[in-house]
Amino acid sequence: MSEIEIRPARREEFDAVGEVTVEAYRVEGFFEVDAAYEAKLRDAAGRAEHAELLVAVDPGGEVLGSVAIVQPGSELAEISRPGELEFRMLAVAEAARGRGIGESLTQAVLDRGRELGVDRVVMSSLDVMRKAHRLYERMGFRRLPERDWHPHPGVNLIAYEYGF
Ligand SMILES: CC(C)(COP(=O)(O)OP(=O)(O)OC[C@H]1O[C@@H](n2cnc3c(N)ncnc32)[C@H](O)[C@@H]1OP(=O)(O)O)[C@@H](O)C(=O)NCCC(=O)NCCS
């Protein structure tokens, strides 16, 4: 893991970020749940405009993963409130999984939250994203059921919080 760098995405990496994110969701079959989501996942340039877009890159510069850090009230915010930070679209390329990259990206979000002095970091994810839920729970996130929501009928997003 030590050779993987986590840092803000560069403009020339936006296409790769979009591709890695779409593929990460596709291999899990998540588009069967929400087909309309693909275009949003691919739009890394849009994410960089409205969020802090982080990447995980290997020493050769290949993009292996990404996450978007979102301020409450901003274009990409879903469940965050003032005094909180939110993250979205965490993804790691299938071939690079199980090496702690997802945890490092999530840790970078928590580090940013601490730096900004927010009370908590929140996020919501599809109920079927079990690998992600294991990761969040292992890192100390707790379920926040009062913020669970449904963008469309049958699409269940469950909320988590990490309190500082
Ligand atoms: C969720 C996701 C980001 C996790 O990425 P990842 O890089 O594989 O995450 P990690 O490597 O930190 O953790 C995954 C597993 O590897 C294990 N692991 C981490 N580092 C390890 C190491 N050095 N050696 C062995 N195992 C390790 C973890 O314990 C974890 O095990 P578990 O799943 O059995 O609990 C990835 O599966 C993904 O992109 N999923 C699809 C998109 C998604 O669901 N995103 C969430 C949206 S909110």
mmCIF file of C-alpha atoms and ligand atoms in Angstrom:
data_model
loop_
_atom_site.group_PDB
_atom_site.id
_atom_site.type_symbol
_atom_site.label_atom_id
_atom_site.label_comp_id
_atom_site.label_asym_id
_atom_site.label_seq_id
_atom_site.Cartn_x
_atom_site.Cartn_y
_atom_site.Cartn_z
ATOM 1 C CA MET A 1 0.000 0.000 0.000
ATOM 2 C CA SER A 2 2.849 2.402 0.773
ATOM 3 C CA GLU A 3 3.575 2.870 -2.934
ATOM 4 C CA ILE A 4 0.043 4.152 -3.583
ATOM 5 C CA GLU A 5 -0.375 7.912 -3.530
ATOM 6 C CA ILE A 6 -3.639 9.594 -2.510
ATOM 7 C CA ARG A 7 -3.930 13.163 -3.805
ATOM 8 C CA PRO A 8 -6.242 15.583 -5.648
ATOM 9 C CA ALA A 9 -7.081 14.419 -9.178
ATOM 10 C CA ARG A 10 -5.395 16.203 -12.075
ATOM 11 C CA ARG A 11 -7.382 17.354 -15.095
ATOM 12 C CA GLU A 12 -5.669 14.819 -17.373
ATOM 13 C CA GLU A 13 -6.818 12.034 -15.018
ATOM 14 C CA PHE A 14 -10.544 12.845 -15.158
ATOM 15 C CA ASP A 15 -11.303 10.370 -17.965
ATOM 16 C CA ALA A 16 -9.503 7.575 -16.100
ATOM 17 C CA VAL A 17 -11.339 8.431 -12.876
ATOM 18 C CA GLY A 18 -14.688 8.230 -14.691
ATOM 19 C CA GLU A 19 -13.769 4.898 -16.245
ATOM 20 C CA VAL A 20 -12.484 3.350 -12.991
ATOM 21 C CA THR A 21 -15.601 4.489 -11.146
ATOM 22 C CA VAL A 22 -18.036 3.151 -13.757
ATOM 23 C CA GLU A 23 -16.206 -0.180 -13.948
ATOM 24 C CA ALA A 24 -16.016 -0.537 -10.166
ATOM 25 C CA TYR A 25 -19.797 -0.199 -9.943
ATOM 26 C CA ARG A 26 -20.410 -2.330 -13.036
ATOM 27 C CA VAL A 27 -18.502 -5.390 -11.775
ATOM 28 C CA GLU A 28 -20.654 -5.342 -8.649
ATOM 29 C CA GLY A 29 -23.840 -5.267 -10.761
ATOM 30 C CA PHE A 30 -24.970 -1.953 -9.290
ATOM 31 C CA PHE A 31 -26.306 -0.617 -12.599
ATOM 32 C CA GLU A 32 -29.009 -3.247 -12.408
ATOM 33 C CA VAL A 33 -30.174 -1.236 -9.410
ATOM 34 C CA ASP A 34 -29.815 2.261 -10.855
ATOM 35 C CA ALA A 35 -29.078 2.448 -14.598
ATOM 36 C CA ALA A 36 -29.367 6.242 -14.739
ATOM 37 C CA TYR A 37 -26.365 6.579 -12.461
ATOM 38 C CA GLU A 38 -23.712 5.599 -15.018
ATOM 39 C CA ALA A 39 -23.412 9.004 -16.691
ATOM 40 C CA LYS A 40 -22.987 10.694 -13.319
ATOM 41 C CA LEU A 41 -20.273 8.260 -12.280
ATOM 42 C CA ARG A 42 -18.426 8.889 -15.547
ATOM 43 C CA ASP A 43 -18.528 12.676 -15.098
ATOM 44 C CA ALA A 44 -15.356 13.119 -13.042
ATOM 45 C CA ALA A 45 -14.824 16.609 -14.473
ATOM 46 C CA GLY A 46 -18.192 17.633 -13.049
ATOM 47 C CA ARG A 47 -17.232 16.137 -9.703
ATOM 48 C CA ALA A 48 -13.967 18.088 -9.681
ATOM 49 C CA GLU A 49 -15.937 21.282 -10.301
ATOM 50 C CA HIS A 50 -18.264 20.798 -7.330
ATOM 51 C CA ALA A 51 -16.210 18.651 -4.934
ATOM 52 C CA GLU A 52 -12.689 17.785 -3.904
ATOM 53 C CA LEU A 53 -11.899 14.853 -6.141
ATOM 54 C CA LEU A 54 -9.184 12.552 -4.780
ATOM 55 C CA VAL A 55 -7.420 9.765 -6.620
ATOM 56 C CA ALA A 56 -5.313 6.796 -5.628
ATOM 57 C CA VAL A 57 -2.488 6.335 -8.140
ATOM 58 C CA ASP A 58 0.270 3.767 -8.438
ATOM 59 C CA PRO A 59 3.913 4.747 -9.042
ATOM 60 C CA GLY A 60 3.359 4.505 -12.799
ATOM 61 C CA GLY A 61 0.576 7.089 -12.550
ATOM 62 C CA GLU A 62 -2.280 4.653 -13.156
ATOM 63 C CA VAL A 63 -5.530 5.690 -11.481
ATOM 64 C CA LEU A 64 -6.677 2.826 -9.209
ATOM 65 C CA GLY A 65 -9.419 4.531 -7.266
ATOM 66 C CA SER A 66 -11.197 7.732 -6.412
ATOM 67 C CA VAL A 67 -13.547 9.493 -4.018
ATOM 68 C CA ALA A 68 -15.329 12.864 -4.052
ATOM 69 C CA ILE A 69 -15.432 15.020 -0.902
ATOM 70 C CA VAL A 70 -18.584 17.128 -0.834
ATOM 71 C CA GLN A 71 -19.605 20.173 1.219
ATOM 72 C CA PRO A 72 -23.172 20.386 2.579
ATOM 73 C CA GLY A 73 -25.476 22.505 0.418
ATOM 74 C CA SER A 74 -23.266 22.075 -2.656
ATOM 75 C CA GLU A 75 -24.337 20.627 -6.013
ATOM 76 C CA LEU A 76 -23.344 17.053 -5.104
ATOM 77 C CA ALA A 77 -24.507 17.035 -1.490
ATOM 78 C CA GLU A 78 -27.184 14.482 -0.651
ATOM 79 C CA ILE A 79 -27.554 13.998 3.089
ATOM 80 C CA SER A 80 -25.020 16.327 4.736
ATOM 81 C CA ARG A 81 -26.008 19.240 6.954
ATOM 82 C CA PRO A 82 -24.063 22.296 8.107
ATOM 83 C CA GLY A 83 -21.105 21.270 10.245
ATOM 84 C CA GLU A 84 -20.675 17.995 8.349
ATOM 85 C CA LEU A 85 -18.704 16.726 5.384
ATOM 86 C CA GLU A 86 -19.970 14.132 2.912
ATOM 87 C CA PHE A 87 -18.274 11.798 0.486
ATOM 88 C CA ARG A 88 -19.548 10.118 -2.650
ATOM 89 C CA MET A 89 -18.635 7.697 -5.396
ATOM 90 C CA LEU A 90 -15.839 5.871 -3.602
ATOM 91 C CA ALA A 91 -14.475 3.328 -6.070
ATOM 92 C CA VAL A 92 -11.436 1.085 -6.457
ATOM 93 C CA ALA A 93 -10.595 -0.830 -9.663
ATOM 94 C CA GLU A 94 -11.408 -4.499 -9.212
ATOM 95 C CA ALA A 95 -7.815 -5.601 -9.921
ATOM 96 C CA ALA A 96 -6.506 -3.309 -7.161
ATOM 97 C CA ARG A 97 -8.925 -4.315 -4.401
ATOM 98 C CA GLY A 98 -8.065 -5.904 -1.065
ATOM 99 C CA ARG A 99 -4.894 -3.842 -0.616
ATOM 100 C CA GLY A 100 -6.290 -1.124 1.606
ATOM 101 C CA ILE A 101 -6.800 1.476 -1.136
ATOM 102 C CA GLY A 102 -10.497 1.910 -0.332
ATOM 103 C CA GLU A 103 -9.600 2.359 3.323
ATOM 104 C CA SER A 104 -6.874 4.903 2.472
ATOM 105 C CA LEU A 105 -9.256 6.952 0.321
ATOM 106 C CA THR A 106 -11.856 6.891 3.104
ATOM 107 C CA GLN A 107 -9.178 7.797 5.647
ATOM 108 C CA ALA A 108 -8.214 10.777 3.476
ATOM 109 C CA VAL A 109 -11.835 11.964 3.702
ATOM 110 C CA LEU A 110 -11.754 11.645 7.498
ATOM 111 C CA ASP A 111 -8.421 13.507 7.623
ATOM 112 C CA ARG A 112 -9.977 16.321 5.576
ATOM 113 C CA GLY A 113 -12.974 16.427 7.898
ATOM 114 C CA ARG A 114 -10.688 16.724 10.905
ATOM 115 C CA GLU A 115 -8.694 19.444 9.193
ATOM 116 C CA LEU A 116 -11.887 21.402 8.445
ATOM 117 C CA GLY A 117 -13.116 20.924 12.010
ATOM 118 C CA VAL A 118 -16.468 19.363 11.084
ATOM 119 C CA ASP A 119 -18.503 17.431 13.652
ATOM 120 C CA ARG A 120 -18.911 14.353 11.480
ATOM 121 C CA VAL A 121 -18.479 12.811 8.071
ATOM 122 C CA VAL A 122 -21.623 11.320 6.534
ATOM 123 C CA MET A 123 -22.422 9.324 3.426
ATOM 124 C CA SER A 124 -25.120 7.136 1.953
ATOM 125 C CA SER A 125 -24.725 4.095 -0.234
ATOM 126 C CA LEU A 126 -26.878 1.462 -1.901
ATOM 127 C CA ASP A 127 -28.077 -1.182 0.523
ATOM 128 C CA VAL A 128 -26.398 -3.819 -1.686
ATOM 129 C CA MET A 129 -22.882 -2.318 -1.341
ATOM 130 C CA ARG A 130 -21.827 -4.819 1.270
ATOM 131 C CA LYS A 131 -18.071 -4.559 0.721
ATOM 132 C CA ALA A 132 -18.248 -0.835 1.273
ATOM 133 C CA HIS A 133 -20.370 -1.244 4.407
ATOM 134 C CA ARG A 134 -17.846 -3.681 5.874
ATOM 135 C CA LEU A 135 -15.129 -1.137 5.189
ATOM 136 C CA TYR A 136 -17.027 1.734 6.823
ATOM 137 C CA GLU A 137 -17.957 -0.310 9.885
ATOM 138 C CA ARG A 138 -14.402 -1.556 10.271
ATOM 139 C CA MET A 139 -13.205 2.058 10.237
ATOM 140 C CA GLY A 140 -15.662 3.141 12.932
ATOM 141 C CA PHE A 141 -18.588 4.522 10.933
ATOM 142 C CA ARG A 142 -22.029 3.942 12.450
ATOM 143 C CA ARG A 143 -25.383 3.585 10.772
ATOM 144 C CA LEU A 144 -27.495 6.760 10.658
ATOM 145 C CA PRO A 145 -30.911 5.275 9.808
ATOM 146 C CA GLU A 146 -32.829 8.549 10.115
ATOM 147 C CA ARG A 147 -31.007 9.768 6.959
ATOM 148 C CA ASP A 148 -31.706 6.673 4.850
ATOM 149 C CA TRP A 149 -33.474 7.709 1.627
ATOM 150 C CA HIS A 150 -34.841 6.524 -1.715
ATOM 151 C CA PRO A 151 -33.946 8.487 -4.878
ATOM 152 C CA HIS A 152 -36.306 6.224 -6.865
ATOM 153 C CA PRO A 153 -38.735 3.509 -5.799
ATOM 154 C CA GLY A 154 -36.769 0.335 -5.060
ATOM 155 C CA VAL A 155 -33.420 2.148 -4.765
ATOM 156 C CA ASN A 156 -32.489 2.098 -1.089
ATOM 157 C CA LEU A 157 -29.668 4.283 0.164
ATOM 158 C CA ILE A 158 -28.507 3.680 3.696
ATOM 159 C CA ALA A 159 -26.662 6.349 5.661
ATOM 160 C CA TYR A 160 -23.521 6.196 7.784
ATOM 161 C CA GLU A 161 -21.766 8.708 10.007
ATOM 162 C CA TYR A 162 -18.306 9.029 11.472
ATOM 163 C CA GLY A 163 -18.281 11.331 14.487
ATOM 164 C CA PHE A 164 -15.129 13.126 15.616
HETATM 165 C C1 LIG B 1 -15.791 -0.757 -1.494
HETATM 166 C C2 LIG B 1 -14.464 -0.649 -2.236
HETATM 167 C C3 LIG B 1 -14.162 0.826 -2.534
HETATM 168 C C4 LIG B 1 -13.365 -1.237 -1.331
HETATM 169 O O1 LIG B 1 -12.100 -1.038 -1.970
HETATM 170 P P1 LIG B 1 -10.781 -1.877 -1.516
HETATM 171 O O2 LIG B 1 -9.604 -1.099 -1.999
HETATM 172 O O3 LIG B 1 -10.896 -3.293 -1.919
HETATM 173 O O4 LIG B 1 -10.876 -1.752 0.074
HETATM 174 P P2 LIG B 1 -9.833 -2.298 1.136
HETATM 175 O O5 LIG B 1 -8.709 -2.987 0.440
HETATM 176 O O6 LIG B 1 -9.513 -1.153 2.028
HETATM 177 O O7 LIG B 1 -10.710 -3.350 1.929
HETATM 178 C C5 LIG B 1 -11.256 -4.492 1.251
HETATM 179 C C6 LIG B 1 -10.880 -5.770 1.939
HETATM 180 O O8 LIG B 1 -9.491 -5.978 1.814
HETATM 181 C C7 LIG B 1 -8.929 -6.246 3.096
HETATM 182 N N1 LIG B 1 -7.562 -5.718 3.075
HETATM 183 C C8 LIG B 1 -7.186 -4.426 3.099
HETATM 184 N N2 LIG B 1 -5.840 -4.352 3.063
HETATM 185 C C9 LIG B 1 -5.391 -5.606 2.999
HETATM 186 C C10 LIG B 1 -4.104 -6.188 2.924
HETATM 187 N N3 LIG B 1 -3.011 -5.416 2.903
HETATM 188 N N4 LIG B 1 -4.006 -7.514 2.864
HETATM 189 C C11 LIG B 1 -5.111 -8.313 2.868
HETATM 190 N N5 LIG B 1 -6.378 -7.824 2.930
HETATM 191 C C12 LIG B 1 -6.494 -6.491 2.999
HETATM 192 C C13 LIG B 1 -9.826 -5.525 4.050
HETATM 193 O O9 LIG B 1 -9.737 -6.054 5.350
HETATM 194 C C14 LIG B 1 -11.170 -5.776 3.431
HETATM 195 O O10 LIG B 1 -11.663 -7.036 3.784
HETATM 196 P P3 LIG B 1 -13.249 -7.311 3.886
HETATM 197 O O11 LIG B 1 -13.898 -6.757 2.650
HETATM 198 O O12 LIG B 1 -13.308 -8.798 3.965
HETATM 199 O O13 LIG B 1 -13.730 -6.629 5.103
HETATM 200 C C15 LIG B 1 -14.489 -1.471 -3.562
HETATM 201 O O14 LIG B 1 -14.894 -2.796 -3.283
HETATM 202 C C16 LIG B 1 -15.402 -0.886 -4.636
HETATM 203 O O15 LIG B 1 -14.983 -0.053 -5.440
HETATM 204 N N6 LIG B 1 -16.664 -1.351 -4.676
HETATM 205 C C17 LIG B 1 -17.628 -0.914 -5.680
HETATM 206 C C18 LIG B 1 -18.081 0.516 -5.481
HETATM 207 C C19 LIG B 1 -18.701 0.760 -4.115
HETATM 208 O O16 LIG B 1 -19.415 -0.056 -3.553
HETATM 209 N N7 LIG B 1 -18.439 1.971 -3.603
HETATM 210 C C20 LIG B 1 -19.011 2.449 -2.388
HETATM 211 C C21 LIG B 1 -19.872 3.566 -2.771
HETATM 212 S S1 LIG B 1 -20.438 4.509 -1.443
#
